[in-house]
Amino acid sequence: MSNLNVFLNPAQVENETVVVSKRFLDEQGTPVPFVIRPITQRENDLLVRQSTRTVKVNGQPVEKLDNVEYSRRVVVAATVIPDFTSEELCRAYGTMDPLEVPGKMLLVGEYNKLSAAIMALSGLEDDLEEQAKN
């Protein structure tokens, strides 16, 4: 008997909480965590497609991934709380584009902490560590 059942019923990865900043406090002065979820490969494929542009290189069209847009899309897609797509949140940060909200809301270190937590939850921490070594 093979281990096929293991692949038919994989363990689910649960949402996680991560405190990315001490700037977002509740009524008691406690930092409020962000809630994040993992990104599946299928979702990632869509985010990559949405972030890919055709540019001309030596007169030839070449597809190029816009890394900044891709990073924004991953953060927005994987963040459950706060909901960056919320009209109220977008309005509060002076934009109707949810992709701009995290960049307006968070400091660079906070953004990087949130992004790193999402990548780790999605199983990319090993890939990132391997890339850093090379």
PDB file of C-alpha atoms in Angstrom:
ATOM      1  CA  MET A   1       0.000   0.000   0.000  1.00  0.00           C
ATOM      2  CA  SER A   2       1.378   3.391  -0.951  1.00  0.00           C
ATOM      3  CA  ASN A   3       1.213   6.606   1.011  1.00  0.00           C
ATOM      4  CA  LEU A   4      -1.309   8.046  -1.452  1.00  0.00           C
ATOM      5  CA  ASN A   5      -3.720   8.827   1.376  1.00  0.00           C
ATOM      6  CA  VAL A   6      -1.178  11.263   2.815  1.00  0.00           C
ATOM      7  CA  PHE A   7      -1.357  13.288  -0.396  1.00  0.00           C
ATOM      8  CA  LEU A   8      -5.119  13.050  -0.641  1.00  0.00           C
ATOM      9  CA  ASN A   9      -5.600  14.485   2.853  1.00  0.00           C
ATOM     10  CA  PRO A  10      -2.792  16.916   3.633  1.00  0.00           C
ATOM     11  CA  ALA A  11      -2.668  18.710   6.965  1.00  0.00           C
ATOM     12  CA  GLN A  12      -4.133  22.189   6.669  1.00  0.00           C
ATOM     13  CA  VAL A  13      -1.945  25.207   7.363  1.00  0.00           C
ATOM     14  CA  GLU A  14      -3.757  27.474   9.797  1.00  0.00           C
ATOM     15  CA  ASN A  15      -3.826  31.251   9.738  1.00  0.00           C
ATOM     16  CA  GLU A  16      -1.266  32.885  12.001  1.00  0.00           C
ATOM     17  CA  THR A  17      -1.041  36.122  13.899  1.00  0.00           C
ATOM     18  CA  VAL A  18       1.994  38.352  13.718  1.00  0.00           C
ATOM     19  CA  VAL A  19       2.686  41.614  15.510  1.00  0.00           C
ATOM     20  CA  VAL A  20       4.382  43.760  12.916  1.00  0.00           C
ATOM     21  CA  SER A  21       4.376  46.996  14.900  1.00  0.00           C
ATOM     22  CA  LYS A  22       3.871  48.531  18.299  1.00  0.00           C
ATOM     23  CA  ARG A  23       2.125  51.452  16.572  1.00  0.00           C
ATOM     24  CA  PHE A  24      -1.247  49.681  16.261  1.00  0.00           C
ATOM     25  CA  LEU A  25      -2.577  49.395  19.813  1.00  0.00           C
ATOM     26  CA  ASP A  26      -5.909  48.337  21.267  1.00  0.00           C
ATOM     27  CA  GLU A  27      -7.735  50.194  24.077  1.00  0.00           C
ATOM     28  CA  GLN A  28      -5.484  48.567  26.700  1.00  0.00           C
ATOM     29  CA  GLY A  29      -2.316  49.624  24.868  1.00  0.00           C
ATOM     30  CA  THR A  30      -1.542  46.103  23.637  1.00  0.00           C
ATOM     31  CA  PRO A  31      -0.131  45.727  20.099  1.00  0.00           C
ATOM     32  CA  VAL A  32      -2.790  44.343  17.755  1.00  0.00           C
ATOM     33  CA  PRO A  33      -1.561  41.454  15.611  1.00  0.00           C
ATOM     34  CA  PHE A  34      -2.161  41.104  11.910  1.00  0.00           C
ATOM     35  CA  VAL A  35      -3.772  37.821  10.808  1.00  0.00           C
ATOM     36  CA  ILE A  36      -2.149  36.197   7.786  1.00  0.00           C
ATOM     37  CA  ARG A  37      -2.868  33.119   5.715  1.00  0.00           C
ATOM     38  CA  PRO A  38      -0.674  31.016   3.439  1.00  0.00           C
ATOM     39  CA  ILE A  39      -0.669  31.487  -0.329  1.00  0.00           C
ATOM     40  CA  THR A  40      -1.157  28.367  -2.448  1.00  0.00           C
ATOM     41  CA  GLN A  41       0.845  27.784  -5.614  1.00  0.00           C
ATOM     42  CA  ARG A  42      -2.311  28.259  -7.661  1.00  0.00           C
ATOM     43  CA  GLU A  43      -2.873  31.684  -6.075  1.00  0.00           C
ATOM     44  CA  ASN A  44       0.802  32.497  -6.548  1.00  0.00           C
ATOM     45  CA  ASP A  45       0.578  31.692 -10.264  1.00  0.00           C
ATOM     46  CA  LEU A  46      -2.285  34.186 -10.587  1.00  0.00           C
ATOM     47  CA  LEU A  47      -0.379  36.857  -8.635  1.00  0.00           C
ATOM     48  CA  VAL A  48       2.666  36.344 -10.866  1.00  0.00           C
ATOM     49  CA  ARG A  49       0.530  36.652 -14.014  1.00  0.00           C
ATOM     50  CA  GLN A  50      -1.108  39.829 -12.697  1.00  0.00           C
ATOM     51  CA  SER A  51       2.325  41.290 -11.922  1.00  0.00           C
ATOM     52  CA  THR A  52       3.978  40.428 -15.244  1.00  0.00           C
ATOM     53  CA  ARG A  53       4.368  43.076 -17.924  1.00  0.00           C
ATOM     54  CA  THR A  54       5.529  42.898 -21.516  1.00  0.00           C
ATOM     55  CA  VAL A  55       8.466  45.222 -22.158  1.00  0.00           C
ATOM     56  CA  LYS A  56      10.650  45.681 -25.201  1.00  0.00           C
ATOM     57  CA  VAL A  57      14.268  44.589 -24.972  1.00  0.00           C
ATOM     58  CA  ASN A  58      16.298  45.279 -28.097  1.00  0.00           C
ATOM     59  CA  GLY A  59      13.017  45.759 -29.937  1.00  0.00           C
ATOM     60  CA  GLN A  60      11.687  42.364 -28.873  1.00  0.00           C
ATOM     61  CA  PRO A  61       8.745  41.910 -26.484  1.00  0.00           C
ATOM     62  CA  VAL A  62       9.832  40.181 -23.262  1.00  0.00           C
ATOM     63  CA  GLU A  63       7.701  39.315 -20.245  1.00  0.00           C
ATOM     64  CA  LYS A  64       9.111  40.737 -17.016  1.00  0.00           C
ATOM     65  CA  LEU A  65       7.880  40.282 -13.456  1.00  0.00           C
ATOM     66  CA  ASP A  66       7.292  43.570 -11.627  1.00  0.00           C
ATOM     67  CA  ASN A  67       8.705  42.518  -8.235  1.00  0.00           C
ATOM     68  CA  VAL A  68       7.275  45.518  -6.397  1.00  0.00           C
ATOM     69  CA  GLU A  69       3.759  44.896  -7.656  1.00  0.00           C
ATOM     70  CA  TYR A  70       4.106  41.160  -6.972  1.00  0.00           C
ATOM     71  CA  SER A  71       5.164  41.836  -3.370  1.00  0.00           C
ATOM     72  CA  ARG A  72       2.193  44.167  -2.901  1.00  0.00           C
ATOM     73  CA  ARG A  73      -0.216  41.609  -4.331  1.00  0.00           C
ATOM     74  CA  VAL A  74       1.106  38.853  -2.052  1.00  0.00           C
ATOM     75  CA  VAL A  75       0.780  41.037   1.060  1.00  0.00           C
ATOM     76  CA  VAL A  76      -2.768  42.113   0.178  1.00  0.00           C
ATOM     77  CA  ALA A  77      -3.877  38.579  -0.744  1.00  0.00           C
ATOM     78  CA  ALA A  78      -2.402  36.919   2.353  1.00  0.00           C
ATOM     79  CA  THR A  79      -3.399  39.476   4.983  1.00  0.00           C
ATOM     80  CA  VAL A  80      -6.774  38.604   6.498  1.00  0.00           C
ATOM     81  CA  ILE A  81      -6.795  41.291   9.207  1.00  0.00           C
ATOM     82  CA  PRO A  82      -6.652  44.112   8.458  1.00  0.00           C
ATOM     83  CA  ASP A  83      -8.477  43.693   5.173  1.00  0.00           C
ATOM     84  CA  PHE A  84      -6.490  45.939   2.849  1.00  0.00           C
ATOM     85  CA  THR A  85      -9.325  45.764   0.305  1.00  0.00           C
ATOM     86  CA  SER A  86     -11.747  47.396   2.737  1.00  0.00           C
ATOM     87  CA  GLU A  87     -13.183  50.564   1.233  1.00  0.00           C
ATOM     88  CA  GLU A  88     -13.034  52.251   4.637  1.00  0.00           C
ATOM     89  CA  LEU A  89      -9.349  51.394   5.093  1.00  0.00           C
ATOM     90  CA  CYS A  90      -8.491  52.480   1.553  1.00  0.00           C
ATOM     91  CA  ARG A  91     -10.301  55.789   2.050  1.00  0.00           C
ATOM     92  CA  ALA A  92      -8.517  56.371   5.374  1.00  0.00           C
ATOM     93  CA  TYR A  93      -5.162  56.062   3.603  1.00  0.00           C
ATOM     94  CA  GLY A  94      -6.177  58.295   0.696  1.00  0.00           C
ATOM     95  CA  THR A  95      -6.384  55.691  -2.048  1.00  0.00           C
ATOM     96  CA  MET A  96      -8.932  53.375  -3.603  1.00  0.00           C
ATOM     97  CA  ASP A  97      -6.201  50.946  -4.696  1.00  0.00           C
ATOM     98  CA  PRO A  98      -5.783  48.222  -2.041  1.00  0.00           C
ATOM     99  CA  LEU A  99      -2.263  47.531  -3.341  1.00  0.00           C
ATOM    100  CA  GLU A 100      -1.189  50.954  -2.080  1.00  0.00           C
ATOM    101  CA  VAL A 101      -2.598  50.611   1.441  1.00  0.00           C
ATOM    102  CA  PRO A 102       0.160  48.483   3.056  1.00  0.00           C
ATOM    103  CA  GLY A 103       2.836  50.827   1.717  1.00  0.00           C
ATOM    104  CA  LYS A 104       1.030  53.854   3.114  1.00  0.00           C
ATOM    105  CA  MET A 105       0.119  52.193   6.415  1.00  0.00           C
ATOM    106  CA  LEU A 106       3.378  50.477   7.311  1.00  0.00           C
ATOM    107  CA  LEU A 107       6.953  51.559   7.834  1.00  0.00           C
ATOM    108  CA  VAL A 108       9.519  49.687   5.743  1.00  0.00           C
ATOM    109  CA  GLY A 109      10.553  47.390   8.610  1.00  0.00           C
ATOM    110  CA  GLU A 110       6.928  46.620   9.442  1.00  0.00           C
ATOM    111  CA  TYR A 111       6.179  45.826   5.802  1.00  0.00           C
ATOM    112  CA  ASN A 112       9.221  43.554   5.601  1.00  0.00           C
ATOM    113  CA  LYS A 113       8.247  41.756   8.814  1.00  0.00           C
ATOM    114  CA  LEU A 114       4.714  41.154   7.490  1.00  0.00           C
ATOM    115  CA  SER A 115       5.987  39.995   4.105  1.00  0.00           C
ATOM    116  CA  ALA A 116       8.570  37.652   5.677  1.00  0.00           C
ATOM    117  CA  ALA A 117       5.909  36.104   7.930  1.00  0.00           C
ATOM    118  CA  ILE A 118       3.655  35.494   4.910  1.00  0.00           C
ATOM    119  CA  MET A 119       6.506  33.877   2.980  1.00  0.00           C
ATOM    120  CA  ALA A 120       7.400  31.666   5.934  1.00  0.00           C
ATOM    121  CA  LEU A 121       3.775  30.603   6.454  1.00  0.00           C
ATOM    122  CA  SER A 122       3.531  29.807   2.734  1.00  0.00           C
ATOM    123  CA  GLY A 123       6.575  27.541   2.953  1.00  0.00           C
ATOM    124  CA  LEU A 124       9.101  29.834   1.312  1.00  0.00           C
ATOM    125  CA  GLU A 125      11.422  30.383   4.268  1.00  0.00           C
ATOM    126  CA  ASP A 126      13.642  27.469   3.223  1.00  0.00           C
ATOM    127  CA  ASP A 127      13.853  28.822  -0.337  1.00  0.00           C
ATOM    128  CA  LEU A 128      14.759  32.292   0.940  1.00  0.00           C
ATOM    129  CA  GLU A 129      17.455  30.906   3.247  1.00  0.00           C
ATOM    130  CA  GLU A 130      18.924  28.856   0.374  1.00  0.00           C
ATOM    131  CA  GLN A 131      18.969  31.915  -1.911  1.00  0.00           C
ATOM    132  CA  ALA A 132      20.697  33.971   0.785  1.00  0.00           C
ATOM    133  CA  LYS A 133      23.429  31.345   1.074  1.00  0.00           C
ATOM    134  CA  ASN A 134      24.151  31.409  -2.686  1.00  0.00           C
TER     135      ASN A 134
END
